[in-house]
Backbone as JSON, one array per atom type, in Angstrom:
{
  "sequence": "XXXXXXXXXXXXXXXXXXXXXXXXXXXXXXXXXXXXXXXXXXXXXXXXXXXXXXXXXXXXXXXXXXXXXXXXXXXXXXXXXX",
  "N": [[61.23, 59.36, -194.17], [59.59, 60.79, -196.16], [57.95, 59.79, -199.48], [57.3, 61.79, -202.76], [56.5, 60.9, -204.92], [53.59, 59.01, -205.44], [53.82, 56.09, -207.07], [56.94, 55.61, -206.59], [58.22, 53.44, -206.3], [57.01, 51.56, -208.6], [57.94, 52.59, -210.64], [60.29, 52.21, -210.74], [60.84, 49.92, -211.21], [59.3, 48.78, -213.75], [60.44, 47.85, -217.07], [63.35, 48.71, -219.32], [63.45, 50.39, -222.74], [64.11, 48.64, -225.72], [61.51, 45.62, -226.71], [62.13, 42.29, -225.92], [62.96, 39.23, -227.67], [60.47, 37.09, -225.55], [59.14, 39.35, -224.96], [57.83, 40.74, -226.64], [55.32, 41.0, -227.79], [53.54, 40.72, -230.58], [52.1, 38.19, -232.82], [52.97, 37.42, -235.09], [55.76, 37.96, -236.83], [58.16, 40.48, -238.78], [60.98, 39.64, -240.13], [64.8, 40.73, -239.69], [67.62, 39.62, -240.68], [71.09, 39.19, -238.73], [72.99, 39.72, -240.6], [71.46, 41.29, -242.37], [70.01, 40.48, -243.99], [66.31, 40.02, -245.28], [64.44, 37.7, -243.64], [61.69, 37.69, -244.04], [58.07, 37.55, -243.25], [57.45, 35.78, -240.4], [56.58, 33.17, -237.68], [56.08, 34.1, -234.39], [57.44, 32.72, -232.39], [59.12, 30.6, -234.28], [60.87, 32.82, -235.05], [62.31, 33.49, -232.66], [63.15, 31.24, -232.1], [65.1, 30.87, -234.16], [66.63, 32.96, -233.75], [68.05, 31.94, -231.1], [68.96, 29.71, -231.9], [71.01, 31.34, -233.14], [72.7, 32.36, -231.07], [71.75, 34.92, -230.59], [70.0, 37.59, -229.54], [66.0, 38.56, -230.33], [64.96, 41.53, -231.11], [62.28, 44.13, -231.44], [62.35, 46.89, -232.97], [60.65, 48.21, -234.77], [57.94, 48.83, -233.64], [55.2, 49.97, -234.27], [54.69, 49.15, -236.5], [53.36, 47.42, -239.4], [52.95, 43.65, -240.11], [54.9, 44.24, -236.98], [58.75, 44.86, -237.15], [61.37, 42.95, -236.25], [64.38, 42.36, -235.31], [67.73, 40.48, -235.95], [69.75, 40.33, -233.54], [72.41, 40.76, -231.06], [71.84, 42.02, -228.1], [73.32, 43.71, -226.17], [74.97, 44.62, -228.09], [73.5, 46.24, -229.35], [72.21, 48.16, -227.7], [74.57, 49.55, -226.99], [75.31, 50.81, -229.15], [72.92, 52.58, -229.62]],
  "CA": [[61.47, 60.22, -195.11], [58.0, 60.38, -197.24], [58.48, 59.79, -200.87], [56.09, 63.0, -203.11], [55.56, 60.78, -205.88], [53.04, 57.88, -205.07], [54.39, 55.57, -207.64], [58.11, 55.74, -206.71], [59.08, 52.19, -206.86], [56.73, 50.47, -209.69], [57.94, 53.4, -211.66], [61.81, 51.74, -211.4], [61.03, 48.29, -211.83], [59.13, 48.88, -215.28], [61.74, 47.37, -218.12], [63.22, 49.87, -220.02], [64.2, 49.65, -224.06], [63.08, 47.83, -226.45], [61.07, 44.35, -226.34], [63.11, 41.63, -227.0], [62.39, 37.75, -227.49], [59.28, 36.5, -224.81], [58.55, 40.17, -224.52], [57.41, 40.46, -227.82], [53.84, 41.29, -228.24], [53.23, 40.14, -231.79], [52.42, 37.01, -233.33], [53.97, 37.53, -236.62], [57.02, 39.55, -237.37], [59.09, 40.63, -240.18], [62.48, 39.35, -239.37], [65.85, 40.67, -240.38], [68.77, 38.26, -239.75], [71.9, 39.61, -238.52], [73.61, 40.49, -241.92], [70.75, 42.56, -243.03], [69.25, 40.0, -245.41], [64.87, 40.48, -244.88], [63.96, 36.74, -243.62], [60.12, 37.38, -244.43], [57.6, 36.93, -241.7], [57.54, 34.35, -239.35], [55.83, 33.12, -236.54], [57.18, 34.59, -233.28], [58.42, 31.03, -231.81], [59.83, 30.6, -234.53], [62.04, 33.69, -235.04], [62.82, 33.07, -230.87], [63.82, 29.75, -232.04], [65.99, 30.94, -234.9], [67.66, 33.73, -233.16], [68.65, 31.15, -230.46], [70.32, 28.98, -232.75], [73.23, 31.99, -233.75], [72.96, 32.78, -230.05], [71.72, 36.49, -230.31], [68.32, 38.19, -229.07], [65.05, 38.71, -231.0], [64.7, 42.88, -230.79], [61.56, 44.55, -231.79], [63.0, 47.69, -234.03], [59.77, 48.96, -235.33], [56.41, 48.0, -233.01], [54.3, 49.66, -234.62], [54.62, 48.9, -238.2], [52.4, 46.16, -239.42], [54.04, 43.55, -238.56], [55.79, 44.73, -236.49], [59.89, 44.58, -237.88], [62.04, 42.97, -235.25], [66.35, 42.01, -236.11], [68.35, 39.5, -234.46], [71.03, 41.22, -233.09], [73.34, 40.77, -229.67], [71.28, 43.26, -227.29], [74.46, 44.42, -225.48], [75.66, 45.57, -229.25], [72.41, 47.39, -229.8], [72.11, 49.27, -226.66], [75.79, 50.44, -227.21], [74.9, 51.52, -230.75], [71.93, 53.51, -228.88]],
  "C": [[59.68, 59.85, -196.09], [58.36, 60.95, -198.53], [57.01, 60.59, -201.67], [55.14, 62.43, -204.16], [54.54, 59.33, -205.3], [53.57, 56.36, -205.42], [55.94, 55.16, -207.46], [58.29, 54.04, -207.13], [58.2, 51.27, -207.73], [57.27, 51.21, -210.83], [59.35, 52.76, -211.82], [61.82, 50.26, -212.01], [60.17, 47.81, -213.41], [60.41, 48.92, -216.28], [61.4, 48.24, -218.97], [63.94, 49.71, -221.36], [63.47, 48.96, -224.62], [62.89, 46.43, -226.43], [62.33, 43.61, -227.29], [62.78, 40.25, -226.32], [61.13, 37.29, -226.62], [58.64, 37.98, -224.4], [57.74, 40.88, -225.4], [56.29, 40.63, -227.95], [52.96, 40.07, -229.19], [52.77, 39.23, -232.37], [52.89, 36.6, -234.44], [54.51, 38.36, -236.63], [57.64, 39.66, -238.18], [60.2, 40.51, -239.39], [63.63, 39.63, -240.31], [67.09, 40.12, -240.02], [70.5, 39.76, -239.46], [73.08, 40.39, -239.25], [73.07, 41.37, -242.52], [69.92, 41.78, -243.93], [67.5, 40.24, -244.33], [64.81, 38.49, -244.52], [62.55, 36.48, -243.76], [59.62, 37.13, -243.16], [57.32, 35.78, -241.8], [56.76, 34.78, -238.52], [56.77, 33.59, -235.28], [57.8, 33.63, -232.5], [59.08, 30.69, -232.75], [60.97, 31.22, -235.29], [62.37, 33.85, -233.55], [63.45, 32.35, -231.7], [65.27, 29.73, -233.25], [67.4, 31.78, -234.71], [68.58, 32.78, -231.82], [69.59, 30.25, -230.96], [71.64, 30.25, -232.84], [73.05, 32.6, -232.48], [73.04, 34.33, -229.74], [70.23, 36.67, -229.78], [67.34, 38.48, -230.47], [64.97, 40.42, -230.86], [63.63, 43.27, -231.76], [62.25, 46.38, -232.39], [61.83, 48.5, -234.42], [58.43, 48.26, -235.06], [55.64, 48.44, -233.63], [53.94, 49.95, -236.15], [53.76, 47.89, -238.24], [52.9, 45.12, -240.75], [54.86, 43.85, -238.42], [57.81, 44.08, -237.08], [60.4, 44.15, -236.57], [63.72, 42.48, -236.28], [66.72, 41.39, -234.83], [69.31, 39.97, -234.78], [71.7, 41.09, -231.34], [72.56, 42.2, -229.06], [72.36, 44.5, -226.3], [75.0, 45.26, -226.9], [74.35, 46.71, -229.64], [72.32, 47.96, -228.85], [73.54, 50.14, -226.9], [75.64, 51.48, -228.24], [73.81, 52.99, -230.68], [72.43, 54.71, -228.41]]
}
């Protein structure tokens, strides 16, 4: 069976959806807590540590903002809401 598209398998393995936790590329992010409280601009490692303490994920909501806006929320709940 011949495939018409050369990159058929590469396209399927590309991650989909918003960046989470270690996939976020920015060094500093604006963080919003699960309750909607603004925690301010934090280093990415600090933000991930806070999210892991609460047992949740850090999700990049607005990647094009300066600094990017991230929210601490459960990834399953976020995808369901979308």
